[in-house]
Amino acid sequence: MNIIFNADDFGLSKEVTDSIIFSYKKGIISHTTMLVNMDDSDRAAMLYKNHPQLRIGLHINLIEGSPLTEEIKSSKLFCENGKFKLNIKRRRLFISIKQYVYLYKEILAQLNKLKNYSINVSHIDSHQHTHTILPILMVTILIAKKNDLKIRLSRTGNISSCSLPIRMYKYFINALLKINKVSFTDQMISYDDYIEKRVSIKSKKTEIMIHPLLKDNILIDYTSGLTIGNFINEHRNNYINNQ
């Protein structure tokens, strides 16, 4: 069994970047995904040089900050006043050809910037899971296949609690990733799925998504508020020993 602890948001801010490096040095994570258009992105890339075994993927950012390409700034679907402000419903199925072109150029520019940091890109996911919006997913799959990269699944740990339409949508998104042979893992769960909800890990390769933040000298997952302590290794070992 292969369990990958991936920390999202590398480069988001100094506090988050430093917390991710701390988590890596403590052996809590092996992977992180990086935003390349934020104020702390360049510093995060410099810190990576001191930790070359840390696996880094692209955290596609269509949520905040400035785009890397000019064309997408004119799109009301993606930007407002030259800054990212995503205006696409989560279950949207199509966008215009022009919007697809804008999107393709922007995601490719973000990937190329990550490569230009001399980082061997491990995989692709996105800020606030926007790559699971179908039009964005289709562009991401195209770029991933051209660059021999894998993509994060839609979260599987919460499927049973979702409404039927959302559940079917998640199954569809993950099926697309697997049919195209670009799925990063067989299962993707959040930190609170893992620790609090005790979602069963049954797949050969599972990603556990965490958002580390050092707050008052305590490491927490800042999306759930749960503490990330040394017991994370105990949970990992318990899962492996019980298989």
One Martini backbone bead per residue (centre of mass of N, CA, C, O) as a GRO file, in nm:
protein
  243
    1MET     BB    1   0.097   0.036   0.021
    2ASN     BB    2   0.028   0.382  -0.087
    3ILE     BB    3   0.082   0.676   0.108
    4ILE     BB    4   0.001   1.018   0.033
    5PHE     BB    5   0.119   1.321   0.164
    6ASN     BB    6  -0.042   1.624   0.066
    7ALA     BB    7   0.049   1.964   0.040
    8ASP     BB    8  -0.110   2.243   0.004
    9ASP     BB    9   0.001   2.577  -0.093
   10PHE     BB   10   0.267   2.628  -0.205
   11GLY     BB   11   0.329   2.983  -0.193
   12LEU     BB   12   0.093   3.146  -0.067
   13SER     BB   13   0.271   3.189   0.201
   14LYS     BB   14   0.495   3.209   0.442
   15GLU     BB   15   0.342   3.037   0.651
   16VAL     BB   16   0.275   2.796   0.467
   17THR     BB   17   0.550   2.729   0.354
   18ASP     BB   18   0.691   2.678   0.632
   19SER     BB   19   0.491   2.452   0.719
   20ILE     BB   20   0.566   2.254   0.493
   21ILE     BB   21   0.863   2.225   0.555
   22PHE     BB   22   0.822   2.126   0.840
   23SER     BB   23   0.658   1.871   0.762
   24TYR     BB   24   0.883   1.742   0.598
   25LYS     BB   25   1.105   1.733   0.823
   26LYS     BB   26   0.896   1.547   1.005
   27GLY     BB   27   0.758   1.327   0.799
   28ILE     BB   28   0.452   1.393   0.704
   29ILE     BB   29   0.550   1.464   0.415
   30SER     BB   30   0.624   1.414   0.045
   31HIS     BB   31   0.415   1.626  -0.073
   32THR     BB   32   0.349   1.905  -0.299
   33THR     BB   33   0.165   2.202  -0.404
   34MET     BB   34   0.211   2.480  -0.636
   35LEU     BB   35   0.200   2.821  -0.645
   36VAL     BB   36   0.318   3.058  -0.909
   37ASN     BB   37   0.137   3.356  -0.845
   38MET     BB   38   0.267   3.434  -0.574
   39ASP     BB   39   0.453   3.607  -0.342
   40ASP     BB   40   0.594   3.312  -0.236
   41SER     BB   41   0.702   3.144  -0.479
   42ASP     BB   42   1.007   3.210  -0.504
   43ARG     BB   43   1.083   3.125  -0.216
   44ALA     BB   44   0.984   2.834  -0.234
   45ALA     BB   45   1.185   2.753  -0.458
   46MET     BB   46   1.438   2.805  -0.284
   47LEU     BB   47   1.371   2.602  -0.056
   48TYR     BB   48   1.372   2.346  -0.231
   49LYS     BB   49   1.687   2.330  -0.274
   50ASN     BB   50   1.712   2.212   0.034
   51HIS     BB   51   1.465   1.986  -0.069
   52PRO     BB   52   1.484   1.771  -0.332
   53GLN     BB   53   1.287   1.528  -0.221
   54LEU     BB   54   1.058   1.702  -0.263
   55ARG     BB   55   0.747   1.670  -0.397
   56ILE     BB   56   0.632   1.865  -0.685
   57GLY     BB   57   0.339   2.026  -0.779
   58LEU     BB   58   0.065   2.159  -0.942
   59HIS     BB   59  -0.133   2.446  -0.833
   60ILE     BB   60  -0.384   2.546  -0.972
   61ASN     BB   61  -0.461   2.904  -1.035
   62LEU     BB   62  -0.811   3.058  -1.043
   63ILE     BB   63  -0.862   3.248  -0.768
   64GLU     BB   64  -0.579   3.409  -0.719
   65GLY     BB   65  -0.435   3.668  -0.834
   66SER     BB   66  -0.226   3.674  -1.111
   67PRO     BB   67  -0.192   3.616  -1.416
   68LEU     BB   68   0.039   3.506  -1.675
   69THR     BB   69  -0.176   3.590  -1.883
   70GLU     BB   70  -0.353   3.818  -2.077
   71GLU     BB   71  -0.620   3.705  -2.203
   72ILE     BB   72  -0.772   3.612  -1.934
   73LYS     BB   73  -0.831   3.904  -1.820
   74SER     BB   74  -1.093   3.940  -2.022
   75SER     BB   75  -1.239   3.721  -1.854
   76LYS     BB   76  -1.540   3.679  -1.672
   77LEU     BB   77  -1.487   3.379  -1.578
   78PHE     BB   78  -1.181   3.453  -1.436
   79CYS     BB   79  -1.197   3.780  -1.419
   80GLU     BB   80  -1.114   4.095  -1.232
   81ASN     BB   81  -0.922   4.351  -1.283
   82GLY     BB   82  -0.678   4.135  -1.358
   83LYS     BB   83  -0.797   3.921  -1.161
   84PHE     BB   84  -0.879   3.654  -1.001
   85LYS     BB   85  -1.240   3.547  -1.061
   86LEU     BB   86  -1.431   3.297  -1.035
   87ASN     BB   87  -1.730   3.234  -1.276
   88ILE     BB   88  -1.796   2.912  -1.223
   89LYS     BB   89  -1.979   2.657  -1.209
   90ARG     BB   90  -1.922   2.344  -1.090
   91ARG     BB   91  -2.139   2.209  -1.324
   92ARG     BB   92  -2.012   2.294  -1.568
   93LEU     BB   93  -1.971   2.182  -1.918
   94PHE     BB   94  -1.921   2.462  -2.081
   95ILE     BB   95  -1.720   2.650  -2.312
   96SER     BB   96  -1.569   2.841  -2.509
   97ILE     BB   97  -1.313   2.833  -2.724
   98LYS     BB   98  -1.177   3.089  -2.620
   99GLN     BB   99  -1.169   2.997  -2.322
  100TYR     BB  100  -1.000   2.746  -2.368
  101VAL     BB  101  -0.750   2.895  -2.468
  102TYR     BB  102  -0.697   3.064  -2.222
  103LEU     BB  103  -0.671   2.827  -2.026
  104TYR     BB  104  -0.443   2.674  -2.158
  105LYS     BB  105  -0.229   2.900  -2.144
  106GLU     BB  106  -0.233   2.935  -1.833
  107ILE     BB  107  -0.167   2.649  -1.736
  108LEU     BB  108   0.092   2.620  -1.900
  109ALA     BB  109   0.238   2.861  -1.769
  110GLN     BB  110   0.239   2.742  -1.484
  111LEU     BB  111   0.398   2.489  -1.551
  112ASN     BB  112   0.650   2.629  -1.674
  113LYS     BB  113   0.727   2.785  -1.421
  114LEU     BB  114   0.784   2.540  -1.248
  115LYS     BB  115   1.008   2.427  -1.433
  116ASN     BB  116   1.188   2.695  -1.416
  117TYR     BB  117   1.267   2.608  -1.109
  118SER     BB  118   1.382   2.313  -1.132
  119ILE     BB  119   1.123   2.124  -1.132
  120ASN     BB  120   1.005   1.799  -1.087
  121VAL     BB  121   0.705   1.721  -1.177
  122SER     BB  122   0.460   1.513  -1.026
  123HIS     BB  123   0.176   1.682  -1.043
  124ILE     BB  124  -0.185   1.763  -1.049
  125ASP     BB  125  -0.373   2.035  -0.917
  126SER     BB  126  -0.595   2.256  -0.712
  127HIS     BB  127  -0.741   2.539  -0.622
  128GLN     BB  128  -1.032   2.443  -0.496
  129HIS     BB  129  -1.086   2.210  -0.716
  130THR     BB  130  -1.112   2.328  -1.022
  131HIS     BB  131  -1.033   2.068  -1.198
  132THR     BB  132  -1.342   1.944  -1.151
  133ILE     BB  133  -1.423   2.122  -1.371
  134LEU     BB  134  -1.482   2.016  -1.672
  135PRO     BB  135  -1.338   2.226  -1.860
  136ILE     BB  136  -1.078   2.224  -1.688
  137LEU     BB  137  -1.021   1.922  -1.703
  138MET     BB  138  -0.980   1.892  -2.009
  139VAL     BB  139  -0.729   2.072  -2.016
  140THR     BB  140  -0.563   1.919  -1.803
  141ILE     BB  141  -0.547   1.652  -1.952
  142LEU     BB  142  -0.402   1.752  -2.201
  143ILE     BB  143  -0.148   1.855  -2.052
  144ALA     BB  144  -0.074   1.596  -1.901
  145LYS     BB  145  -0.029   1.412  -2.149
  146LYS     BB  146   0.196   1.594  -2.282
  147ASN     BB  147   0.367   1.572  -1.980
  148ASP     BB  148   0.344   1.312  -1.814
  149LEU     BB  149   0.091   1.347  -1.606
  150LYS     BB  150  -0.085   1.364  -1.308
  151ILE     BB  151  -0.416   1.361  -1.142
  152ARG     BB  152  -0.630   1.453  -0.924
  153LEU     BB  153  -0.886   1.353  -0.767
  154SER     BB  154  -1.180   1.343  -0.665
  155ARG     BB  155  -1.315   1.330  -0.378
  156THR     BB  156  -1.386   1.016  -0.197
  157GLY     BB  157  -1.447   1.043   0.121
  158ASN     BB  158  -1.751   1.204   0.064
  159ILE     BB  159  -1.957   1.048  -0.119
  160SER     BB  160  -2.177   0.927   0.079
  161SER     BB  161  -2.273   1.241   0.164
  162CYS     BB  162  -2.377   1.292  -0.107
  163SER     BB  163  -2.557   1.368  -0.345
  164LEU     BB  164  -2.644   1.213  -0.624
  165PRO     BB  165  -2.543   1.419  -0.836
  166ILE     BB  166  -2.260   1.456  -0.709
  167ARG     BB  167  -2.178   1.162  -0.708
  168MET     BB  168  -2.194   1.124  -1.018
  169TYR     BB  169  -1.992   1.343  -1.090
  170LYS     BB  170  -1.748   1.221  -0.945
  171TYR     BB  171  -1.747   0.956  -1.101
  172PHE     BB  172  -1.704   1.089  -1.376
  173ILE     BB  173  -1.438   1.236  -1.326
  174ASN     BB  174  -1.275   0.979  -1.239
  175ALA     BB  175  -1.324   0.821  -1.498
  176LEU     BB  176  -1.176   1.013  -1.687
  177LEU     BB  177  -0.899   0.984  -1.555
  178LYS     BB  178  -0.877   0.672  -1.591
  179ILE     BB  179  -0.924   0.649  -1.897
  180ASN     BB  180  -0.668   0.855  -1.945
  181LYS     BB  181  -0.434   0.776  -1.747
  182VAL     BB  182  -0.414   1.035  -1.498
  183SER     BB  183  -0.428   0.917  -1.223
  184PHE     BB  184  -0.257   0.951  -0.929
  185THR     BB  185  -0.477   0.777  -0.784
  186ASP     BB  186  -0.736   0.566  -0.631
  187GLN     BB  187  -0.743   0.775  -0.384
  188MET     BB  188  -0.911   1.072  -0.218
  189ILE     BB  189  -0.839   1.235   0.088
  190SER     BB  190  -0.880   1.395   0.371
  191TYR     BB  191  -0.775   1.458   0.683
  192ASP     BB  192  -1.058   1.423   0.819
  193ASP     BB  193  -1.120   1.154   0.694
  194TYR     BB  194  -0.875   1.006   0.831
  195ILE     BB  195  -0.908   1.094   1.142
  196GLU     BB  196  -1.228   1.138   1.202
  197LYS     BB  197  -1.394   0.944   0.986
  198ARG     BB  198  -1.239   0.684   0.907
  199VAL     BB  199  -1.162   0.622   0.629
  200SER     BB  200  -1.119   0.371   0.424
  201ILE     BB  201  -0.823   0.204   0.312
  202LYS     BB  202  -0.812   0.014  -0.010
  203SER     BB  203  -0.597   0.120  -0.183
  204LYS     BB  204  -0.284   0.114  -0.325
  205LYS     BB  205  -0.333   0.436  -0.388
  206THR     BB  206  -0.319   0.717  -0.158
  207GLU     BB  207  -0.448   1.039  -0.102
  208ILE     BB  208  -0.359   1.289   0.148
  209MET     BB  209  -0.501   1.591   0.225
  210ILE     BB  210  -0.320   1.884   0.333
  211HIS     BB  211  -0.309   2.199   0.556
  212PRO     BB  212  -0.049   2.340   0.680
  213LEU     BB  213  -0.019   2.513   1.015
  214LEU     BB  214   0.154   2.726   1.218
  215LYS     BB  215   0.005   2.768   1.552
  216ASP     BB  216   0.138   2.829   1.831
  217ASN     BB  217   0.332   2.570   1.779
  218ILE     BB  218   0.094   2.437   1.610
  219LEU     BB  219  -0.003   2.182   1.398
  220ILE     BB  220  -0.237   2.237   1.138
  221ASP     BB  221  -0.538   2.193   0.967
  222TYR     BB  222  -0.686   2.474   0.819
  223THR     BB  223  -0.963   2.343   0.714
  224SER     BB  224  -1.040   2.173   0.996
  225GLY     BB  225  -0.854   2.229   1.273
  226LEU     BB  226  -0.668   1.999   1.299
  227THR     BB  227  -0.429   1.826   1.442
  228ILE     BB  228  -0.077   1.779   1.362
  229GLY     BB  229   0.083   1.504   1.472
  230ASN     BB  230   0.269   1.227   1.547
  231PHE     BB  231   0.010   1.040   1.505
  232ILE     BB  232   0.015   1.010   1.198
  233ASN     BB  233   0.210   0.764   1.197
  234GLU     BB  234   0.023   0.577   1.353
  235HIS     BB  235  -0.206   0.572   1.150
  236ARG     BB  236  -0.043   0.468   0.916
  237ASN     BB  237   0.051   0.202   1.054
  238ASN     BB  238  -0.230   0.087   1.116
  239TYR     BB  239  -0.323   0.057   0.826
  240ILE     BB  240  -0.092  -0.128   0.730
  241ASN     BB  241  -0.120  -0.355   0.957
  242ASN     BB  242  -0.442  -0.412   0.876
  243GLN     BB  243  -0.400  -0.549   0.576
   0.00000   0.00000   0.00000
